[in-house]
CSV table of C-alpha atoms and ligand atoms in Angstrom, one decimal:
chain,number,residue,atom,x,y,z
A,1,MET,CA,-0.1,-0.4,-0.1
A,2,TYR,CA,3.1,2.5,0.0
A,3,PHE,CA,3.2,2.5,-3.8
A,4,ASP,CA,-0.7,3.1,-3.5
A,5,ALA,CA,-0.6,6.4,-1.1
A,6,VAL,CA,2.6,7.5,-3.4
A,7,ARG,CA,0.3,7.3,-6.3
A,8,SER,CA,-3.1,8.2,-5.0
A,9,PHE,CA,-0.9,11.5,-3.8
A,10,ARG,CA,0.8,12.3,-7.4
A,11,GLU,CA,-2.4,11.5,-8.6
A,12,LYS,CA,-4.3,14.4,-6.4
A,13,PHE,CA,-1.6,17.0,-6.1
A,14,HIS,CA,0.5,16.4,-9.3
A,15,VAL,CA,4.0,16.9,-7.0
A,16,GLU,CA,5.5,13.9,-4.9
A,17,PRO,CA,4.7,13.2,-0.9
A,18,GLU,CA,7.6,14.3,0.9
A,19,VAL,CA,6.8,11.9,3.8
A,20,VAL,CA,5.0,8.9,3.9
A,21,SER,CA,4.5,7.2,6.8
A,22,PHE,CA,2.3,3.9,8.6
A,23,ALA,CA,0.2,3.2,11.9
A,24,PRO,CA,-1.3,0.4,13.0
A,25,GLY,CA,-4.9,-1.0,14.1
A,26,ARG,CA,-4.4,-3.0,18.0
A,27,VAL,CA,-6.8,-5.5,19.2
A,28,ASN,CA,-6.8,-5.4,23.2
A,29,LEU,CA,-6.2,-9.4,24.3
A,30,ILE,CA,-7.4,-8.4,28.1
A,31,GLY,CA,-7.7,-5.5,30.6
A,32,GLU,CA,-10.6,-3.6,28.6
A,33,HIS,CA,-11.9,-0.3,29.9
A,34,THR,CA,-9.6,-0.5,32.5
A,35,ASP,CA,-7.1,2.3,30.8
A,36,TYR,CA,-8.8,5.6,32.2
A,37,ASN,CA,-8.9,3.9,35.4
A,38,ASP,CA,-5.0,4.0,35.4
A,39,GLY,CA,-5.1,-0.1,35.2
A,40,PHE,CA,-3.7,-2.3,33.2
A,41,VAL,CA,-3.8,-3.2,29.2
A,42,PHE,CA,-2.6,-6.0,27.0
A,43,PRO,CA,-3.0,-5.0,23.7
A,44,ALA,CA,-1.3,-5.6,20.2
A,45,ALA,CA,-0.8,-3.6,17.3
A,46,ILE,CA,-1.7,-5.2,14.0
A,47,ASP,CA,-0.5,-5.8,10.9
A,48,ARG,CA,-2.8,-3.7,9.0
A,49,GLY,CA,-3.3,0.1,10.0
A,50,VAL,CA,-3.3,3.7,7.8
A,51,TRP,CA,-1.3,5.3,5.3
A,52,VAL,CA,-0.5,8.9,5.5
A,53,ALA,CA,1.5,10.6,2.3
A,54,MET,CA,2.2,14.5,2.9
A,55,SER,CA,4.0,17.2,2.1
A,56,ARG,CA,3.8,21.0,3.3
A,57,CYS,CA,2.1,23.2,1.5
A,58,ASP,CA,1.4,27.0,1.3
A,59,GLY,CA,-2.3,28.3,2.4
A,60,SER,CA,-4.4,26.1,4.4
A,61,SER,CA,-4.1,22.3,4.5
A,62,GLU,CA,-6.2,19.9,2.3
A,63,LEU,CA,-6.7,16.2,3.2
A,64,TRP,CA,-8.2,13.7,0.9
A,65,SER,CA,-9.2,10.3,1.9
A,66,GLU,CA,-9.4,7.4,-0.3
A,67,GLU,CA,-12.1,5.7,1.9
A,68,ALA,CA,-14.3,8.6,3.2
A,69,GLY,CA,-13.3,11.4,0.7
A,70,GLY,CA,-12.6,15.0,1.4
A,71,PRO,CA,-11.4,17.8,0.8
A,72,VAL,CA,-11.0,18.6,4.6
A,73,ARG,CA,-9.6,22.3,4.5
A,74,PHE,CA,-7.8,23.9,7.7
A,75,THR,CA,-5.3,26.6,8.6
A,76,SER,CA,-3.0,24.5,11.4
A,77,ASP,CA,-2.2,27.8,13.3
A,78,SER,CA,-6.0,28.8,14.1
A,79,LEU,CA,-7.6,25.1,15.4
A,80,THR,CA,-10.0,25.7,18.0
A,81,PRO,CA,-11.6,22.2,19.5
A,82,GLY,CA,-14.7,21.8,17.2
A,83,SER,CA,-13.4,23.7,14.1
A,84,VAL,CA,-13.3,21.3,12.3
A,85,THR,CA,-15.3,17.8,12.3
A,86,GLY,CA,-15.6,13.9,10.4
A,87,TRP,CA,-12.3,12.0,10.1
A,88,GLY,CA,-10.6,15.4,9.8
A,89,ALA,CA,-11.3,15.8,13.3
A,90,TYR,CA,-8.3,13.4,14.0
A,91,PRO,CA,-5.6,14.9,11.9
A,92,ALA,CA,-7.1,18.3,12.3
A,93,GLY,CA,-6.5,17.6,16.4
A,94,VAL,CA,-3.1,15.9,15.9
A,95,ALA,CA,-2.2,19.6,14.6
A,96,TRP,CA,-3.5,21.2,17.4
A,97,SER,CA,-1.7,19.0,19.7
A,98,LEU,CA,1.2,18.9,18.3
A,99,SER,CA,1.5,23.1,18.0
A,100,ASP,CA,3.1,22.7,22.1
A,101,ALA,CA,6.5,21.4,20.4
A,102,GLY,CA,6.4,24.1,17.5
A,103,THR,CA,5.1,25.1,13.9
A,104,VAL,CA,2.7,22.4,12.7
A,105,PRO,CA,3.1,23.5,9.2
A,106,ASP,CA,-0.1,23.3,6.8
A,107,VAL,CA,0.1,20.3,4.6
A,108,ARG,CA,-1.5,18.6,1.9
A,109,ALA,CA,-2.0,14.9,2.3
A,110,VAL,CA,-3.8,11.2,1.4
A,111,VAL,CA,-5.0,8.7,3.6
A,112,LEU,CA,-5.2,5.2,2.7
A,113,SER,CA,-6.7,2.0,5.2
A,114,ASP,CA,-6.7,-1.0,4.9
A,115,LEU,CA,-8.1,-1.4,8.8
A,116,PRO,CA,-12.1,-2.3,8.4
A,117,THR,CA,-13.6,0.7,10.1
A,118,GLY,CA,-16.2,0.3,12.7
A,119,SER,CA,-14.9,-2.8,14.2
A,120,GLY,CA,-13.4,-1.9,17.2
A,121,LEU,CA,-9.8,-2.2,15.7
A,122,SER,CA,-8.5,1.4,16.3
A,123,SER,CA,-8.6,2.9,13.2
A,124,SER,CA,-8.9,6.6,14.7
A,125,ALA,CA,-5.6,5.9,16.5
A,126,ALA,CA,-4.3,4.8,13.4
A,127,ILE,CA,-4.9,7.9,11.4
A,128,GLU,CA,-3.5,10.1,14.3
A,129,LEU,CA,-0.5,8.4,14.8
A,130,ALA,CA,0.5,8.2,11.1
A,131,PHE,CA,-0.3,11.9,11.1
A,132,ALA,CA,1.7,12.2,14.0
A,133,CYS,CA,4.2,10.7,12.4
A,134,SER,CA,4.6,12.5,9.4
A,135,TRP,CA,4.5,16.2,11.3
A,136,ASN,CA,7.5,14.9,13.7
A,137,SER,CA,9.1,13.8,10.4
A,138,LEU,CA,8.9,16.4,8.4
A,139,GLU,CA,9.6,19.1,11.3
A,140,GLY,CA,12.2,17.0,13.5
A,141,PHE,CA,10.2,18.0,16.2
A,142,GLY,CA,12.1,14.6,17.7
A,143,ILE,CA,9.5,13.6,19.7
A,144,PRO,CA,9.2,9.9,20.9
A,145,PRO,CA,7.2,7.6,20.3
A,146,GLN,CA,5.6,6.9,24.1
A,147,GLU,CA,5.0,11.3,23.8
A,148,LEU,CA,3.7,10.7,20.6
A,149,ALA,CA,1.1,8.3,22.1
A,150,LEU,CA,0.5,11.0,24.5
A,151,LYS,CA,0.0,13.7,22.2
A,152,CYS,CA,-2.6,11.8,20.5
A,153,GLN,CA,-4.5,11.3,23.2
A,154,ARG,CA,-4.5,15.1,23.7
A,155,ALA,CA,-6.3,15.1,20.2
A,156,GLU,CA,-8.7,12.9,21.0
A,157,ASN,CA,-9.6,14.3,24.6
A,158,GLY,CA,-9.2,17.9,23.5
A,159,PHE,CA,-10.4,18.1,19.9
A,160,VAL,CA,-12.4,15.5,19.1
A,161,GLY,CA,-14.8,15.8,22.1
A,162,MET,CA,-14.0,11.8,23.2
A,163,ALA,CA,-12.6,11.3,26.5
A,164,CYS,CA,-10.6,7.7,25.7
A,165,GLY,CA,-7.3,6.9,27.3
A,166,VAL,CA,-4.1,5.6,25.7
A,167,MET,CA,-4.4,2.3,25.4
A,168,ASP,CA,-4.9,2.8,21.8
A,169,GLN,CA,-2.6,5.3,20.5
A,170,THR,CA,0.3,3.5,22.5
A,171,ALA,CA,-0.6,-0.2,20.8
A,172,SER,CA,-0.1,1.7,17.8
A,173,ALA,CA,2.9,3.9,18.5
A,174,LEU,CA,5.0,1.0,20.4
A,175,GLY,CA,3.9,-2.2,18.7
A,176,ARG,CA,6.3,-5.0,18.0
A,177,ARG,CA,5.9,-8.1,15.8
A,178,GLY,CA,5.1,-11.4,17.6
A,179,HIS,CA,4.9,-9.7,21.1
A,180,ALA,CA,1.7,-7.9,23.1
A,181,LEU,CA,2.6,-5.2,25.0
A,182,LEU,CA,1.5,-5.3,28.7
A,183,LEU,CA,0.8,-1.3,29.8
A,184,ASP,CA,0.8,0.0,33.3
A,185,THR,CA,-1.7,3.1,32.3
A,186,ARG,CA,-0.5,4.8,35.7
A,187,SER,CA,3.4,4.7,35.0
A,188,LEU,CA,3.3,4.3,31.4
A,189,GLU,CA,5.6,1.7,32.0
A,190,THR,CA,5.7,-1.0,29.2
A,191,ASP,CA,6.4,-5.0,28.9
A,192,TYR,CA,6.7,-6.7,26.1
A,193,ARG,CA,5.6,-10.6,26.4
A,194,PRO,CA,6.1,-12.7,23.1
A,195,LEU,CA,2.6,-14.4,22.1
A,196,PRO,CA,3.1,-18.3,22.2
A,197,GLU,CA,4.3,-20.1,18.0
A,198,GLY,CA,1.3,-22.0,17.2
A,199,VAL,CA,-1.4,-19.3,17.9
A,200,SER,CA,-3.2,-17.2,15.9
A,201,ILE,CA,-4.8,-13.8,16.3
A,202,VAL,CA,-8.5,-13.7,14.5
A,203,VAL,CA,-10.6,-10.8,14.8
A,204,CYS,CA,-14.7,-12.1,14.4
A,205,HIS,CA,-16.5,-9.3,13.3
A,206,THR,CA,-20.6,-9.4,14.0
A,207,GLY,CA,-21.3,-7.2,11.5
A,208,LYS,CA,-23.2,-4.7,14.0
A,209,SER,CA,-20.8,-1.5,14.0
A,210,ARG,CA,-20.4,0.5,17.2
A,211,GLU,CA,-23.5,2.6,18.7
A,212,LEU,CA,-23.4,4.9,20.7
A,213,ALA,CA,-20.3,4.4,21.2
A,214,GLY,CA,-18.7,7.9,22.3
A,215,SER,CA,-21.8,8.9,24.5
A,216,LYS,CA,-21.9,5.6,26.0
A,217,TYR,CA,-18.2,5.5,26.6
A,218,ASN,CA,-18.3,9.0,28.4
A,219,GLU,CA,-20.8,7.8,30.6
A,220,ARG,CA,-18.6,4.5,31.8
A,221,ARG,CA,-15.8,6.8,32.5
A,222,ALA,CA,-18.2,9.3,34.8
A,223,GLU,CA,-19.3,6.6,36.6
A,224,CYS,CA,-15.7,5.0,37.1
A,225,THR,CA,-15.1,8.3,38.1
A,226,GLU,CA,-18.0,8.5,40.6
A,227,ALA,CA,-16.9,5.1,42.3
A,228,ALA,CA,-13.3,6.8,43.1
A,229,ARG,CA,-14.6,9.7,44.6
A,230,LEU,CA,-17.1,7.9,46.7
A,231,LEU,CA,-14.5,5.3,47.4
A,232,GLY,CA,-12.3,7.9,48.5
A,233,ILE,CA,-9.8,7.3,46.4
A,234,PRO,CA,-7.8,9.0,43.2
A,235,SER,CA,-9.0,6.7,40.9
A,236,LEU,CA,-10.1,2.5,40.4
A,237,ARG,CA,-6.4,1.6,40.3
A,238,GLU,CA,-6.1,2.2,44.1
A,239,ALA,CA,-9.3,-0.2,45.0
A,240,THR,CA,-9.3,-3.6,46.3
A,241,PRO,CA,-11.9,-6.3,46.1
A,242,ASN,CA,-11.7,-5.9,49.8
A,243,LEU,CA,-12.9,-2.2,49.6
A,244,LEU,CA,-15.6,-2.8,47.4
A,245,ALA,CA,-16.7,-5.3,50.1
A,246,GLU,CA,-16.9,-3.1,52.8
A,247,ASN,CA,-18.9,-0.5,50.6
A,248,SER,CA,-20.7,-3.0,49.0
A,249,GLN,CA,-23.8,-1.4,51.0
A,250,SER,CA,-23.2,2.2,50.2
A,251,LEU,CA,-22.7,2.5,46.6
A,252,PRO,CA,-25.4,2.6,44.6
A,253,GLY,CA,-25.8,-0.7,42.4
A,254,VAL,CA,-24.6,0.1,38.7
A,255,ILE,CA,-21.2,2.0,40.6
A,256,LEU,CA,-20.3,-1.0,42.1
A,257,ARG,CA,-20.9,-3.4,39.3
A,258,ARG,CA,-18.9,-0.3,37.2
A,259,ALA,CA,-15.7,-1.1,40.1
A,260,LEU,CA,-16.3,-4.8,40.3
A,261,HIS,CA,-15.3,-5.2,36.7
A,262,VAL,CA,-12.8,-2.8,36.9
A,263,VAL,CA,-10.7,-4.1,39.9
A,264,THR,CA,-11.2,-7.8,38.6
A,265,GLU,CA,-10.3,-6.6,35.3
A,266,ASN,CA,-6.9,-5.2,35.9
A,267,GLN,CA,-6.2,-8.5,38.1
A,268,ARG,CA,-7.1,-10.7,34.9
A,269,CYS,CA,-4.8,-8.6,32.8
A,270,LEU,CA,-1.8,-9.7,35.1
A,271,GLU,CA,-2.5,-12.9,35.4
A,272,PHE,CA,-3.6,-13.0,31.8
A,273,ALA,CA,0.6,-12.0,31.0
A,274,LYS,CA,1.9,-14.7,33.7
A,275,ALA,CA,-0.4,-17.1,32.0
A,276,LEU,CA,1.0,-16.1,28.7
A,277,GLY,CA,4.8,-16.4,30.4
A,278,SER,CA,3.9,-20.1,31.5
A,279,GLY,CA,2.1,-21.3,28.4
A,280,ASP,CA,-0.7,-22.2,30.4
A,281,LEU,CA,-3.7,-21.6,26.8
A,282,ARG,CA,-6.4,-23.2,29.2
A,283,HIS,CA,-6.0,-20.5,32.2
A,284,LEU,CA,-5.7,-17.5,29.1
A,285,GLY,CA,-9.1,-19.0,28.2
A,286,ASP,CA,-10.5,-19.4,31.4
A,287,LEU,CA,-9.6,-15.4,32.2
A,288,MET,CA,-11.2,-14.4,28.8
A,289,SER,CA,-14.5,-15.6,29.1
A,290,GLU,CA,-14.1,-14.1,32.7
A,291,SER,CA,-13.5,-10.5,30.7
A,292,GLN,CA,-16.7,-11.1,29.0
A,293,MET,CA,-18.6,-11.8,31.3
A,294,ASN,CA,-17.9,-8.9,33.2
A,295,LEU,CA,-18.0,-6.7,31.0
A,296,ARG,CA,-21.5,-8.1,29.8
A,297,ASN,CA,-23.3,-8.4,33.0
A,298,ASN,CA,-21.2,-5.7,35.2
A,299,TYR,CA,-20.0,-3.3,32.9
A,300,GLU,CA,-22.2,-3.9,30.4
A,301,VAL,CA,-21.0,-2.5,27.0
A,302,SER,CA,-21.3,-5.8,25.4
A,303,CYS,CA,-24.6,-6.2,22.8
A,304,ILE,CA,-26.3,-9.5,21.8
A,305,GLU,CA,-23.8,-9.6,18.8
A,306,LEU,CA,-20.8,-9.6,20.3
A,307,ASP,CA,-22.1,-12.3,22.9
A,308,SER,CA,-23.4,-14.8,20.4
A,309,MET,CA,-20.0,-14.4,18.7
A,310,VAL,CA,-17.5,-15.0,21.4
A,311,GLU,CA,-20.2,-18.0,22.1
A,312,ALA,CA,-20.0,-18.8,18.6
A,313,ALA,CA,-16.2,-18.5,18.4
A,314,VAL,CA,-15.3,-20.3,22.3
A,315,ARG,CA,-17.2,-23.6,20.7
A,316,SER,CA,-15.3,-23.8,17.7
A,317,GLU,CA,-12.5,-25.9,16.8
A,318,GLY,CA,-9.0,-24.6,18.1
A,319,CYS,CA,-10.3,-21.8,19.8
A,320,ILE,CA,-8.3,-21.0,22.9
A,321,GLY,CA,-10.4,-18.1,24.3
A,322,ALA,CA,-12.4,-15.4,22.7
A,323,ARG,CA,-13.9,-11.9,24.1
A,324,MET,CA,-14.9,-8.9,22.5
A,325,THR,CA,-12.0,-6.1,22.0
A,326,GLY,CA,-12.1,-2.5,22.3
A,327,ALA,CA,-15.0,0.2,23.2
A,328,GLY,CA,-18.2,-2.3,22.7
A,329,PHE,CA,-21.7,-1.9,21.6
A,330,GLY,CA,-20.9,-3.5,18.5
A,331,GLY,CA,-17.8,-3.9,16.9
A,332,ALA,CA,-15.9,-7.2,16.7
A,333,CYS,CA,-14.5,-9.8,19.3
A,334,VAL,CA,-10.9,-11.2,19.6
A,335,ALA,CA,-9.8,-15.2,19.4
A,336,LEU,CA,-6.9,-16.8,20.3
A,337,VAL,CA,-6.4,-19.8,17.9
A,338,ARG,CA,-4.5,-22.7,17.3
A,339,THR,CA,-2.8,-22.2,14.3
A,340,GLY,CA,-3.8,-25.6,12.6
A,341,SER,CA,-7.3,-25.1,13.2
A,342,VAL,CA,-7.6,-21.5,11.9
A,343,PRO,CA,-9.8,-22.7,8.9
A,344,ALA,CA,-11.9,-25.6,10.9
A,345,PHE,CA,-12.8,-22.2,13.6
A,346,LEU,CA,-13.5,-20.1,10.8
A,347,SER,CA,-15.9,-22.0,8.9
A,348,ASP,CA,-17.4,-23.3,12.7
A,349,THR,CA,-17.4,-19.1,14.0
A,350,GLU,CA,-19.2,-18.4,11.2
A,351,ALA,CA,-21.6,-20.8,10.4
A,352,ARG,CA,-22.5,-21.0,14.3
A,353,TYR,CA,-23.3,-17.1,14.4
A,354,ARG,CA,-25.3,-16.3,11.2
A,355,ALA,CA,-27.2,-19.4,12.6
A,356,GLU,CA,-27.7,-17.4,16.1
A,357,VAL,CA,-27.9,-13.9,14.6
A,358,PRO,CA,-29.3,-13.6,11.6
A,359,GLY,CA,-29.4,-10.2,9.6
A,360,PHE,CA,-25.7,-9.3,10.2
A,361,GLU,CA,-23.1,-9.8,8.2
A,362,PRO,CA,-19.9,-11.0,10.2
A,363,SER,CA,-16.5,-10.8,8.4
A,364,PHE,CA,-12.4,-12.3,9.8
A,365,LEU,CA,-9.5,-11.3,10.1
A,366,VAL,CA,-6.3,-13.5,11.1
A,367,THR,CA,-3.4,-11.1,11.6
A,368,GLU,CA,-0.3,-10.9,13.5
A,369,ALA,CA,1.2,-8.9,16.3
A,370,ALA,CA,3.0,-6.1,14.1
A,371,ASP,CA,5.8,-3.1,14.6
A,372,GLY,CA,4.3,0.2,15.8
A,373,ALA,CA,4.1,3.5,13.4
A,374,ARG,CA,7.1,4.8,11.6
A,375,THR,CA,8.1,7.0,8.7
A,376,VAL,CA,9.6,5.4,5.4
A,377,THR,CA,12.7,6.5,5.6
A,378,ASP,CA,12.8,4.1,9.2
A,379,LEU,CA,15.2,0.6,8.6
A,380,THR,CA,12.9,-1.9,9.5
A,381,PHE,CA,9.9,-0.4,7.5
A,382,ARG,CA,12.3,-0.4,4.2
A,383,GLN,CA,13.3,-4.1,5.1
A,384,GLU,CA,9.8,-5.3,5.6
A,385,PHE,CA,7.6,-3.3,2.7
A,386,LEU,CA,10.5,-2.4,0.0
A,387,GLY,CA,13.0,-5.0,0.3
A,388,ASN,CA,16.1,-5.1,2.1
A,389,SER,CA,18.0,-3.0,-1.0
A,390,GLY,CA,20.3,-0.9,1.7
A,391,GLN,CA,18.9,2.4,-0.2
A,392,THR,CA,17.7,5.2,2.4
A,393,ILE,CA,14.2,6.4,0.8
A,394,SER,CA,13.4,9.5,2.0
A,395,LYS,CA,11.6,10.9,-1.2
A,396,PRO,CA,10.0,7.7,-3.5
A,397,PRO,CA,11.5,7.7,-6.9
A,398,SER,CA,9.0,9.5,-9.6
A,399,ASP,CA,8.7,6.4,-12.0
A,400,MET,CA,6.8,4.0,-9.8
A,401,GLU,CA,4.1,1.8,-11.3
A,402,ARG,CA,4.1,-1.7,-8.8
A,403,ASP,CA,3.4,-2.9,-5.9
B,1,GLA,C1,-11.1,2.3,23.2
B,1,GLA,C2,-10.6,3.5,23.4
B,1,GLA,C3,-9.6,3.1,24.8
B,1,GLA,C4,-10.1,2.0,25.8
B,1,GLA,C5,-10.9,1.1,25.1
B,1,GLA,C6,-11.6,0.4,26.0
B,1,GLA,O1,-11.1,2.0,22.3
B,1,GLA,O2,-10.2,4.5,22.5
B,1,GLA,O3,-8.9,4.0,25.6
B,1,GLA,O4,-10.7,2.5,26.8
B,1,GLA,O5,-11.6,1.9,24.3
B,1,GLA,O6,-11.0,-0.9,26.6
């Protein structure tokens, strides 16, 4: 897709892009709705994502998306939250957020994606990181990946108006091939854990796109803040099962259930990392099932379609475990599947899901844990996408006809 991005840029603007960047989507293996509670998460970047080809320009910025259209126009130095809406709010928000690092130039850019949107694979974080990497490299800001992730989160919180945590941006920025990332969202400490050989990640999309995700998400976040306030602690990270038991009579029922999910999910996330290390696949599966149960009953972010997909997946051949991934309210679940059984798993799961939930079109993506966001001058990137030619490609050659 690198060449598609270059070609598309050239067709649109009749000049060469100065920089091309890629940022991946992510799946979260476990640790759901814990990142905005200072908790633990365990995502992996995947081998699908968003490409951005970009050049500086005079006058206002002009952005096009192959999928979502355009043009989106804005002037970098006069951005205020709410001044750009739709998909353009993500890159505009990044320009707004990066402006404390220096002057963010206006640009022409095209965006290409091979991430299914609305599936909970974080296409928004991938767009943000792809733009952030491009501006970072164009202007030589030298912002390290973790800080770039925080700036992208700030773009989403302060400009787009989505009160997300830092998981998606961190996974997209810091992903590592073959590894999941155990992230402590309070200290921002990261710990890469290798995924077992012979286990594949399968994303099972319900066909139901995420509804009300923004408003319900912000509502859940407010409920957690309220839980921490009533418990007299800075965040639910400080809560323990004992503290919840002691306060179970005084806390409103809904608040107690939200807190129960968060507290136990943090424990599950750490246990999951341990079980991964010791190769205890059965325990991994049990933890994923418990996570799903809590997300359904206590946190109430699942739905019939997600529950049915998880149920279909865990009953299918080769499945180690499955649960919804991302914010919920539609979208996809993630399943860990024995690699040799993937074809049987796909047909079993699809047949079960279709029988249970008629009227929705499920889709499946077999993916791998992959590296994080980067620009075209990066060495690993060159080797992966362009072959190990040993040439530094800071500007794409002008006569590229092929992929
Ligand atoms: C969305 C948010 C993340 C995280 C998940 C739920 O993906 O962007 O920050 O809160 O939902 O775990």
